[in-house]
XYZ file of C-alpha atoms in Angstrom:
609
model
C 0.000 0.000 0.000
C 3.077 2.270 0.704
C 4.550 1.492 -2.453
C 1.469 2.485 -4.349
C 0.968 5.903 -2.406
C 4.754 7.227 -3.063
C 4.768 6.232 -6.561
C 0.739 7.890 -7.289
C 2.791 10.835 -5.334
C 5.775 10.791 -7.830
C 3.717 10.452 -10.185
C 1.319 13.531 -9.101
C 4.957 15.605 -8.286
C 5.555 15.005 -12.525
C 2.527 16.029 -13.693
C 2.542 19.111 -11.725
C 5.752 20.009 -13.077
C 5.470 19.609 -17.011
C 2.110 21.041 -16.529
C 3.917 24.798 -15.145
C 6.680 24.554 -17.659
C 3.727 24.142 -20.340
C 1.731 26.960 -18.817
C 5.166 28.740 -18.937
C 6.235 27.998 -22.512
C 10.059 26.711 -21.198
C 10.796 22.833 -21.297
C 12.841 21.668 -18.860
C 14.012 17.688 -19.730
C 16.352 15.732 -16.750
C 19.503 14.982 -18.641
C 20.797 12.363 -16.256
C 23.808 12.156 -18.170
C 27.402 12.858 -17.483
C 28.403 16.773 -17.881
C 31.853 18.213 -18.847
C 34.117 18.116 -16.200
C 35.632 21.574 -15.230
C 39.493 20.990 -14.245
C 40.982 23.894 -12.315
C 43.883 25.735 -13.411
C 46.314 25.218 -10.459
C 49.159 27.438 -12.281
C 48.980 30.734 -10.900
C 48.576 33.636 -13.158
C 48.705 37.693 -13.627
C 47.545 40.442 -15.652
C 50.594 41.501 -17.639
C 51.614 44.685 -16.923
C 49.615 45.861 -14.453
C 50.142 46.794 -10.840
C 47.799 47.675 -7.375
C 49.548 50.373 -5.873
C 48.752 52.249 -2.108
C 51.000 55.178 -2.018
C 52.438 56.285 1.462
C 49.951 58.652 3.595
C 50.171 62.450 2.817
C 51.745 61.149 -0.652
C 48.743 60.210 -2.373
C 48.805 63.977 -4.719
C 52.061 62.959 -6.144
C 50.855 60.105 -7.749
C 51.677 61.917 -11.320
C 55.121 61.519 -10.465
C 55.232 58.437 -9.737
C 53.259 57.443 -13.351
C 56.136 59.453 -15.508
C 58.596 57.777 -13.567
C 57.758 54.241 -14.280
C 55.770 55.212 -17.723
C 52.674 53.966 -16.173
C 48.848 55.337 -16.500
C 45.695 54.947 -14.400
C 43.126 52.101 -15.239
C 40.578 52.365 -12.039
C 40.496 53.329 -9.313
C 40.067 50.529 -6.070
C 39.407 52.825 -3.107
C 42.596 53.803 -1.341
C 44.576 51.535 -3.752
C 44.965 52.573 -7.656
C 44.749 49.808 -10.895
C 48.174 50.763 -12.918
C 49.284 49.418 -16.500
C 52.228 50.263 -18.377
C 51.601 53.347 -20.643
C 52.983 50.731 -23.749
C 51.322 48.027 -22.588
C 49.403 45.663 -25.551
C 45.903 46.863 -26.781
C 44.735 43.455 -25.851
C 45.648 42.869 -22.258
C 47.168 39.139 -21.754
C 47.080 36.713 -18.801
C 50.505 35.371 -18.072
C 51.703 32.247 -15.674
C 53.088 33.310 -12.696
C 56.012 31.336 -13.443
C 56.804 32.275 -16.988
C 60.019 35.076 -17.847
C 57.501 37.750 -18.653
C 56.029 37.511 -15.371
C 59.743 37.905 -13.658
C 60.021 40.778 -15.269
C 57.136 42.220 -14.161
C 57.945 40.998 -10.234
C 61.174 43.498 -10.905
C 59.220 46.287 -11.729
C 57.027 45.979 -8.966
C 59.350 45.869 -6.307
C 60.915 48.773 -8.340
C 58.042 50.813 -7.711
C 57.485 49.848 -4.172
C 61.245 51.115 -3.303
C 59.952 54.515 -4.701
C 59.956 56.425 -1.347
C 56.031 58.199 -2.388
C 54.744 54.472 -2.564
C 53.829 51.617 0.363
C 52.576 48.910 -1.247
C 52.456 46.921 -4.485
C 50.554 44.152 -5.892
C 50.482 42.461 -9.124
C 47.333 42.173 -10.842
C 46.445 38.241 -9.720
C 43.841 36.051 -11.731
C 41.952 34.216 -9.068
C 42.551 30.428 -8.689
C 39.249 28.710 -10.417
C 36.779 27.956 -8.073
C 35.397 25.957 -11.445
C 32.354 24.153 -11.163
C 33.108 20.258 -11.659
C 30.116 18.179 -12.708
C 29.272 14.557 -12.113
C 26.478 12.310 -13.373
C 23.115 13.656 -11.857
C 22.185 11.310 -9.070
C 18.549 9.847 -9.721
C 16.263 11.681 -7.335
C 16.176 10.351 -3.770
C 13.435 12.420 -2.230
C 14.153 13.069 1.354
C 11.502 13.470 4.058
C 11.785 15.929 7.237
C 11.260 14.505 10.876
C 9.939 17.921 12.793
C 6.860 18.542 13.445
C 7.709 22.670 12.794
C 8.475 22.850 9.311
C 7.816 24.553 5.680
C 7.624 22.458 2.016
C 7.559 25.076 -0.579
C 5.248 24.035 -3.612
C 8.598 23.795 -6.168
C 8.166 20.354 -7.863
C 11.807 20.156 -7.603
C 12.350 20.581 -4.114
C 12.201 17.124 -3.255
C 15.501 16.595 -4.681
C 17.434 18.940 -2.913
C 19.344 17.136 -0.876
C 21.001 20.190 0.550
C 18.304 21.574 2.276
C 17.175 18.878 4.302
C 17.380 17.957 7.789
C 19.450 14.871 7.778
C 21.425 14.948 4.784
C 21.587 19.098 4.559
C 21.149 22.248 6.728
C 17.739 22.377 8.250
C 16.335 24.127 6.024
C 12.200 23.712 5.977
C 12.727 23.640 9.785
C 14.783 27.240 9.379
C 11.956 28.594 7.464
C 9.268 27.664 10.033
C 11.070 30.894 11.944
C 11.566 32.648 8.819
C 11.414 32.248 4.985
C 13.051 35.709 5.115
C 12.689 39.458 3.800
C 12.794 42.230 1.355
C 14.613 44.465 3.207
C 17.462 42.034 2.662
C 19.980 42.065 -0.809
C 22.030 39.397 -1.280
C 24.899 40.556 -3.763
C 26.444 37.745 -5.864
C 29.990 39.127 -7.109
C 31.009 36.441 -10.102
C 30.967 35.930 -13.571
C 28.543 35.084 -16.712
C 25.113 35.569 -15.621
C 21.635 35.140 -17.675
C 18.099 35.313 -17.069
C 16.784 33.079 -19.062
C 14.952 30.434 -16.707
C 12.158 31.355 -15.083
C 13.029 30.541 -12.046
C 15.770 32.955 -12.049
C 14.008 36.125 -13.890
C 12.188 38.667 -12.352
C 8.817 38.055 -14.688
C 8.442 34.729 -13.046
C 9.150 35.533 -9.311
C 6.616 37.886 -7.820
C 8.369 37.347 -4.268
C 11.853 38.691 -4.936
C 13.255 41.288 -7.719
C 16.471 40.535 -9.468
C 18.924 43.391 -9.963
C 21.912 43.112 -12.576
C 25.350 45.308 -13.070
C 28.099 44.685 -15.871
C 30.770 45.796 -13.976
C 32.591 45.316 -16.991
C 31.091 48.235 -18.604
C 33.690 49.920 -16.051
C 36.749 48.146 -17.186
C 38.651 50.029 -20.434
C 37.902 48.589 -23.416
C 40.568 46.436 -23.339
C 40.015 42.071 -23.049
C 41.919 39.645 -21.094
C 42.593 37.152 -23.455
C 42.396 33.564 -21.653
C 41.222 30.355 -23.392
C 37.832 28.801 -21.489
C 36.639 31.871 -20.133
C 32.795 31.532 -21.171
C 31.815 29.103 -18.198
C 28.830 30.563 -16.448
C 30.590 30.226 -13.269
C 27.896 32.996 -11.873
C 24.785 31.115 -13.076
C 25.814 28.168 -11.920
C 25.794 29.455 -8.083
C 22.750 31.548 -8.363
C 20.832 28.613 -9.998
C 21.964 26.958 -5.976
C 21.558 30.737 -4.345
C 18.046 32.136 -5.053
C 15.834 30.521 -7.607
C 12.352 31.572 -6.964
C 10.749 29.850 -4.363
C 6.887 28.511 -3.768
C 6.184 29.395 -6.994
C 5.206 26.092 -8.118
C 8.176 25.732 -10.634
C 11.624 24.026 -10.711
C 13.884 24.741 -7.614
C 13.840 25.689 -4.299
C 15.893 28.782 -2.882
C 17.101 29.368 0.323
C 15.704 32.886 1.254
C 12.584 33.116 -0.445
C 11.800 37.165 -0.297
C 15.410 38.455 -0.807
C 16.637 40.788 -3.327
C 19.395 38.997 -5.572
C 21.989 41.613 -6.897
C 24.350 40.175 -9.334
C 27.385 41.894 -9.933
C 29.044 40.492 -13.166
C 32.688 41.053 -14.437
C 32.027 38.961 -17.704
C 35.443 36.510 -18.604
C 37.724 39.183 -16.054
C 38.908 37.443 -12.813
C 40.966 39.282 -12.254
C 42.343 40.811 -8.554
C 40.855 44.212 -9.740
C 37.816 42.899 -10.824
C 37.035 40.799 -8.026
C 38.123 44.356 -6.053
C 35.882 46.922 -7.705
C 33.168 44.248 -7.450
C 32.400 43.103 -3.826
C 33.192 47.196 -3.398
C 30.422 49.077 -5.808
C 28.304 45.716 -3.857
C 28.540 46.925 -0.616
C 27.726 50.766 -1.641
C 31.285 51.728 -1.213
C 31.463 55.318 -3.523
C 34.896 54.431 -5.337
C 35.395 57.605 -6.098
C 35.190 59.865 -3.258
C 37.844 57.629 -1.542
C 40.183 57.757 -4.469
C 43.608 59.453 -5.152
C 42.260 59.758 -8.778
C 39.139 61.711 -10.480
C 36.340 59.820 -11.870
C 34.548 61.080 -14.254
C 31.189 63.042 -13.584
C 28.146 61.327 -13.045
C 30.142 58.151 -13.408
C 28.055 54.942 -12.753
C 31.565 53.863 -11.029
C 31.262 55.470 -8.312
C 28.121 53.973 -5.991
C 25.317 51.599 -5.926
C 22.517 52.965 -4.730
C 20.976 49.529 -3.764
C 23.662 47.699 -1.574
C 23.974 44.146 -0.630
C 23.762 43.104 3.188
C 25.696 39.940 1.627
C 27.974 39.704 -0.234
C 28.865 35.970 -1.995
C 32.761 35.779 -3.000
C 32.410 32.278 -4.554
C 35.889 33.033 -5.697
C 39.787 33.154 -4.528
C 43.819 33.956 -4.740
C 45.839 31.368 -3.799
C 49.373 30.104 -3.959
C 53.027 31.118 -2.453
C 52.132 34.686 -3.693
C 50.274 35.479 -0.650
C 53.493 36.019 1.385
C 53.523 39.444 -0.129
C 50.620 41.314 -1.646
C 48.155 41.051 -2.665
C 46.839 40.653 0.984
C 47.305 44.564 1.357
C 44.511 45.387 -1.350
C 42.178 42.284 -0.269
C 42.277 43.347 3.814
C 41.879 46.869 3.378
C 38.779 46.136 0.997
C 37.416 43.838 3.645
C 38.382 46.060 6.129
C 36.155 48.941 4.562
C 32.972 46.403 3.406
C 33.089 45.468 7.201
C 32.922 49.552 8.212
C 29.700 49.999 5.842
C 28.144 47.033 7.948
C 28.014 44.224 4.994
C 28.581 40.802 5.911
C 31.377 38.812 2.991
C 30.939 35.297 2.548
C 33.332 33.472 1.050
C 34.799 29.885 -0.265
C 37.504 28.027 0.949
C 38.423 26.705 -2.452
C 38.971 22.990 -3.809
C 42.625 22.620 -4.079
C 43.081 20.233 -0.995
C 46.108 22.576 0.077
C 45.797 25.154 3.284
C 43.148 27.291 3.331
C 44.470 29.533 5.006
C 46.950 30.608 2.003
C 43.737 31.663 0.458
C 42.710 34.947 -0.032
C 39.883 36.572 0.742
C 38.182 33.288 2.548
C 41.349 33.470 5.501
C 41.101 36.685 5.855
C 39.346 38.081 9.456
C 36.344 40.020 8.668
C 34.974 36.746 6.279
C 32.686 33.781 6.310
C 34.714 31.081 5.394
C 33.055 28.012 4.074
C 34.158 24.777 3.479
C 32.268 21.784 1.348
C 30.540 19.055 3.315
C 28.224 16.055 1.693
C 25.164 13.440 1.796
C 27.184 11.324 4.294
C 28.091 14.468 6.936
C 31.446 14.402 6.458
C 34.286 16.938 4.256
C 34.232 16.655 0.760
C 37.943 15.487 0.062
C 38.470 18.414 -2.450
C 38.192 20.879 0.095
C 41.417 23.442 1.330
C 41.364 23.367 4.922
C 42.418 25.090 7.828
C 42.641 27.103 10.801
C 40.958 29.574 8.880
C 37.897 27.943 8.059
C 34.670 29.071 9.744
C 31.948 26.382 9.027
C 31.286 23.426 6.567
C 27.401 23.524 4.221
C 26.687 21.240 1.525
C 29.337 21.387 -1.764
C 29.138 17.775 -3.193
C 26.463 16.552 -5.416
C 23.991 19.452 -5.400
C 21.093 19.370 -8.023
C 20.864 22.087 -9.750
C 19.039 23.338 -13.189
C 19.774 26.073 -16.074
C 19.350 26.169 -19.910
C 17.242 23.320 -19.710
C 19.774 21.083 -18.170
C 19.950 19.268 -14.659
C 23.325 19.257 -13.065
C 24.748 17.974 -9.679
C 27.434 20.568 -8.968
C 30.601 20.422 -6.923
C 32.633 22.939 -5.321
C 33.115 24.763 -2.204
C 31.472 27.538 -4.709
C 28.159 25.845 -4.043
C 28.972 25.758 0.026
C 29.072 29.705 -0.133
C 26.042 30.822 -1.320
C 23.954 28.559 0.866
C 25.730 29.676 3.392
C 24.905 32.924 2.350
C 21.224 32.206 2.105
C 20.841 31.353 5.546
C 22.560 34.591 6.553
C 20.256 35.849 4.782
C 17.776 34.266 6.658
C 19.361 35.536 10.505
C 19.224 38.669 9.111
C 15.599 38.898 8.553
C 15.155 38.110 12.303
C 17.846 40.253 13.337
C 18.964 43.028 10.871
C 21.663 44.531 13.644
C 23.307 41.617 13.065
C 27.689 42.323 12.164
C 30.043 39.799 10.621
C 31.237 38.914 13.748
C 27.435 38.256 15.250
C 26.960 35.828 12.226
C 30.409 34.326 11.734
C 29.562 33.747 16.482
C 26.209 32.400 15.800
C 26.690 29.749 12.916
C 29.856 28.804 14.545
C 27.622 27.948 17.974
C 25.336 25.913 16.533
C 27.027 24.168 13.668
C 26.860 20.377 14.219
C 30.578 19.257 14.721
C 32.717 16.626 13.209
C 35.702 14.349 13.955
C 38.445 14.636 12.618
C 38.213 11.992 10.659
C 34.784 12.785 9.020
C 36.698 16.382 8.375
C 40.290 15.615 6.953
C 39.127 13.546 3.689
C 41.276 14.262 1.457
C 42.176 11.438 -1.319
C 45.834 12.455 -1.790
C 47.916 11.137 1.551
C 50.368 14.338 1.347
C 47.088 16.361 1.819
C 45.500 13.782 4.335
C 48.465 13.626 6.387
C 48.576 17.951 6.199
C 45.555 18.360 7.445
C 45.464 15.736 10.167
C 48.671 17.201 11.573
C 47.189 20.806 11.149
C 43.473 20.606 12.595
C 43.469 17.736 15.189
C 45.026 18.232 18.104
C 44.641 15.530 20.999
C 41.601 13.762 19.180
C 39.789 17.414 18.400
C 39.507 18.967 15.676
C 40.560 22.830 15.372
C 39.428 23.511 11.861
C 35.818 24.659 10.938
C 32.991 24.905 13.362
C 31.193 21.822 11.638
C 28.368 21.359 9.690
C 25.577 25.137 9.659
C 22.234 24.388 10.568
C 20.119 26.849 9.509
C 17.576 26.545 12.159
C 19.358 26.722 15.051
C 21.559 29.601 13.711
C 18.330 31.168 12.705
C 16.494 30.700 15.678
C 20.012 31.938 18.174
C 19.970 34.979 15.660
C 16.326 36.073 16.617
C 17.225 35.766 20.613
C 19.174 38.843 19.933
C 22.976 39.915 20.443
C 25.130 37.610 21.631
C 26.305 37.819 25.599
C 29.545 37.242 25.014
C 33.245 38.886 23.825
C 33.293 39.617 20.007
C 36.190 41.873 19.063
C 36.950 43.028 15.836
C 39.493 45.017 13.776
C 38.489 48.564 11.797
C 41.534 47.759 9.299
C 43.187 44.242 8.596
C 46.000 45.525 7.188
C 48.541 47.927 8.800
C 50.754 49.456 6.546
C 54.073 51.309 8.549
C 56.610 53.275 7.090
C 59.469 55.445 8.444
C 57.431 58.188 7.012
C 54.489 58.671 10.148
C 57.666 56.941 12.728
C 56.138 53.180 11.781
C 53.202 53.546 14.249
C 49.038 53.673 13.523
C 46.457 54.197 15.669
C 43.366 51.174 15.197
C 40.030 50.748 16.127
C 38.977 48.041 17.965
C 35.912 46.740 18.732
C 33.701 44.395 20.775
C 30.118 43.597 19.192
C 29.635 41.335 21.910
C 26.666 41.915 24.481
C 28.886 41.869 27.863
C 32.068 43.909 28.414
C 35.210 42.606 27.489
C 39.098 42.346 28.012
C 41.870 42.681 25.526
C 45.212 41.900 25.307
C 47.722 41.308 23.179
C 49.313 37.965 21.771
C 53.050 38.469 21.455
C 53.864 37.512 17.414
C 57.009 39.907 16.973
C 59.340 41.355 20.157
C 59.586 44.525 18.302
C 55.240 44.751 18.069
C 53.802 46.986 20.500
C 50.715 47.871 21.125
C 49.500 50.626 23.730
C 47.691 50.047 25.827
C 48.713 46.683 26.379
C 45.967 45.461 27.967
C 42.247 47.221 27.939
C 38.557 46.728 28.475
C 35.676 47.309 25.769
C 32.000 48.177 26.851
C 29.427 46.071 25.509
C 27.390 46.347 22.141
C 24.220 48.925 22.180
C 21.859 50.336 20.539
C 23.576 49.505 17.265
C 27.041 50.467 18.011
C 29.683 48.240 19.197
C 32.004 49.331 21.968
C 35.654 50.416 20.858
C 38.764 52.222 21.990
C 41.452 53.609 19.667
C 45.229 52.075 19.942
C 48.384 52.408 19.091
C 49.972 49.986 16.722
C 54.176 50.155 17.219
C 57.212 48.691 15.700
C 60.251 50.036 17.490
C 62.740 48.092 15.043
C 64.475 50.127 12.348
C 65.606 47.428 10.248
C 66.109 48.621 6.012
C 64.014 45.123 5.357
C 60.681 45.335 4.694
C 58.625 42.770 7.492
C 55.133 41.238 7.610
C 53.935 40.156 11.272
C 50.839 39.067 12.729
C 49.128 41.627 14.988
C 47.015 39.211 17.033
C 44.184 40.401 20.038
C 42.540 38.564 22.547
C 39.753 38.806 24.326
C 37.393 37.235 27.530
C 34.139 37.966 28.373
C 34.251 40.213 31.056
C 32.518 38.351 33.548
C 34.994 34.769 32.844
C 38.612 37.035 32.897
C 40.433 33.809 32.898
C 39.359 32.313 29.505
C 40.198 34.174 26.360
C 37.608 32.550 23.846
C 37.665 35.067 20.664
C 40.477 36.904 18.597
C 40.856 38.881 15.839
C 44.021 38.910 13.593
C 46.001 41.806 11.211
C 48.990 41.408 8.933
C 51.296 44.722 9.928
C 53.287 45.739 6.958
C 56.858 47.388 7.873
C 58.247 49.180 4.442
C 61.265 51.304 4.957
C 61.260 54.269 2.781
C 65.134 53.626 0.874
C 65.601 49.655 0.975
C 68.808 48.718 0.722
């Protein structure tokens, strides 16, 4: 009898769905077959030619010097930092390996530049390591049934083969929308590449709960076009086919947040440091302009979105041996300044099965950092991992559907946005919510793993890495575990945390001889009870003053803070990177120092010998 009721139910679920994509005039067939498989280029790469570049404070004016010096000229400008190519460089810009004689070259002109005494910093323009989407054969459906009495089916025929939504196998997610199935005061900005609107579950004629909103950042680039074989892959459709297709409107998919606006921010075939920059920047409303040592043009559409995200999805990432020097300096002062405008970055971890924490800008403080997790609860064995990583959400065989095709997606691209979605969610409960409330809350109630079920890596170099890195007497120390939405939804509505959260105004602290290789910082504690600083000794020559010092609570919006004084009292010609590291305890339990917050401090002489 219960055979014949699930498949008359199956059978019903069908008919429903070819009926709305009849009604709708769009077929949508199940390929179950096997998709093309999307390698990732592990050879890192640059823009030739071109250079990030944060002159020294009180310099910024004599930037025109600087340009006929080194016969350079101004592409965009990136906030504080400026986008540089070589006045000669080639009509038709071209992506080089990292590794190849042109791109030596272009290392010696760099730090050429950065010994000019005007100039701090200097970064090569990076190509991000590919987050690519890898498919494998689409599972056939296993329709998965929830065991709470409190909880939401939307009406999508395609739900039931979500997998990553579920209680069990997933995040909680009917259960999380029994609280909440979230709001339209809430914009979710998806910074990527290749977007379309051509299902209807992901266009704004078809979805009378959400509006979609759409930018070719692009259009701000010069006409100029990296030139880089495989380029077209709809990298961005792929994870806002996972993100936000339109919910309970009896067609296709299932999204996570079903009233939030979806901003997509599109760069096109450019993924490039810059791009990735200006992007998660004009997302978060951040006028690029005003902040600049450079004019914009008037009336520029550059310069500020008037409709900014409250997330921000960086399915995206730098990696490699690169990261000892910039571009860290452009990426934390970016994150630094999305933080300050109160937008919440959530980012991947990457799939390289190398440290995460090399990874840029998932490691970086002021970030989500997600990791990919699957069917069985345990860490899909591409994943980078690390110290660095924040939580774990579903990566590994998730169904998705777009130009008439079903796919089952893998990536820690995939982990990010529904991860995103359910912040999403937690902040339509609680829109006073910071980074450092969300990053707090999922961490709480993720469900943790071993650390077997977390270091799965398939290569034994990797396995044995990660072992020795995140488990330390039989516990693992890397990633919170597994989000579930409904608990971190249902911790978020209780209200502000009653506990320590400190937090950094800048990541990155650049010192030069030039203000006596001291800064003051902001720091500040978003938790709901007082708290104590100190602290943690990375450098002998690091000072901070004061040493030690309390922080009043959160309230009424605004965290408490107090203004220090970052020190380096060595005057060594070499330029230095340390770890500025604070610690802090809840004011009422002095003796245990639960949260930090880290900075990279950047020493640059001005003559280098």
């Amino acid at each position: 009898m219960f055979f014949r009721l699930s498949v008359f139910f199956l059978l019903l679920l069908s008919i429903t769905f070819f009926y709305y994509a009849k009604k709708n005039q769009h077929s949508l067939p199940v390929s179950l077959g096997e998709k093309v498989f999307y390698s990732h280029d592990k050879n890192n790469s640059i823009v030739h030619n071109q250079y990030l570049i944060l002159m020294e404070l009180g310099a910024q004016k004599k930037l025109p010097a600087v340009l006929k010096q080194f016969n350079l000229k101004v592409i965009e400008p990136l906030g504080e930092w400026v986008l540089l190519s070589s006045s000669d460089a080639a009509a038709e810009q071209q992506i080089i390996s990292l590794n190849s004689v042109q791109a030596s070259e272009n290392k010696k002109i760099a730090l050429k530049i950065e010994q000019h005494p005007l100039v701090h910093s200097v970064s090569l323009n990076y190509i991000q390591s590919d987050d690519a989407v890898f498919f494998s054969c689409t599972p056939e459906p296993e329709d998965f049934q929830s065991h709470d009495d409190s909880f939401i089916i939307p009406k999508d025929p395609l739900y039931f083969r979500q997998w990553h939504l579920s209680k069990d196998e997933g995040v909680n997610i009917p259960q999380a929308w029994a609280i909440s199935t979230g709001s339209p005061h809430v914009t979710i900005g998806i910074v990527d590449r290749n977007f379309s609107f051509t299902d209807p579950d992901l266009n704004p004629d078809f979805c009378p709960s959400r509006n979609f909103y759409y930018q070719d950042i692009s259009a701000f680039f010069p006409s100029k076009k990296l030139k880089k074989k495989n380029e077209e892959q709809q990298h961005g459709l792929d994870v806002l086919s996972v993100l936000a297709p339109c919910t309970n409107n009896d067609f296709g998919l299932s999204g996570i947040d079903w009233q939030a606006q979806i901003f997509l921010v599109d760069s096109k075939n450019n993924r490039s440091l810059s791009a990735r920059l200006l992007g998660i920047m004009w997302a978060a409303g951040i006028d690029l302009c005003s902040s600049s040592i450079i004019d914009c043009p008037q009336e520029s559409s550059i310069a500020k979105n008037i409709y900014p995200a409250d997330v921000i999805n960086a399915s995206f990432g730098f990696t490699g041996p690169y990261l000892k020097d910039p571009p860290y300096g452009p990426v934390l002062d970016i994150i630094g300044t999305i933080n300050k405008e109160k937008r919440i970055l959530v980012a991947s971890v990457g799939n390289e099965q190398g440290f995460a924490d090399m990874r840029l800008p998932g490691a970086a403080g002021g970030v989500i950092s997600v990791g990919s997790s699957n069917e069985n609860r345990r860490a899909s064995s591409f994943n980078n991992f690390g110290t660095t990583v924040d939580v774990l959400a579903p990566g590994e065989n998730i169904f998705g559907m777009h130009d008439e095709q079903a796919f089952s997606y893998n990536g820690t691209s995939f982990a990010a946005p529904i991860v995103s979605g359910i912040v999403s969610l937690m902040l339509s409960v609680n829109p006073e919510l910071s980074w450092k409330h969300v990053e707090y809350i999922l961490k709480t109630t993720a469900s943790p793993l071993s650390c077997d079920d977390y270091c799965q890596s398939d290569q034994k170099k990797s396995h044995a890495k990660c072992m020795n890195l995140c488990c330390q007497n039989d516990h693992l120390v890397c990633g919170a575990g597994i989000v579930d939405a409904k608990k971190a939804v249902a911790m978020a509505q209780k209200g502000i945390p009653k506990t320590a959260l400190i937090d950094f105004d800048d990541y990155y602290l650049p010192l030069s001889f030039m203000d006596d290789l001291k800064m003051k910082v902001l720091v500040k504690n978003w938790g709901g009870v007082p708290a104590l600083v100190r602290m943690k000794k990375t450098d002998p020559h690091l000072k901070i003053y004061p040493k030690q010092f309390s922080l009043p609570p959160y309230k009424d919006g605004i965290p408490g803070s107090k203004e220090i004084t970052v020190h380096y009292d060595n005057k060594s010609q070499k330029s230095l990177v340390v770890n500025l590291i604070l610690e802090a305890a809840s004011k009422n339990n002095p003796g245990q120092y639960k949260d930090q917050i880290e900075a990279i401090v950047e020493i640059v002489p001005d003559e280098q010998q």
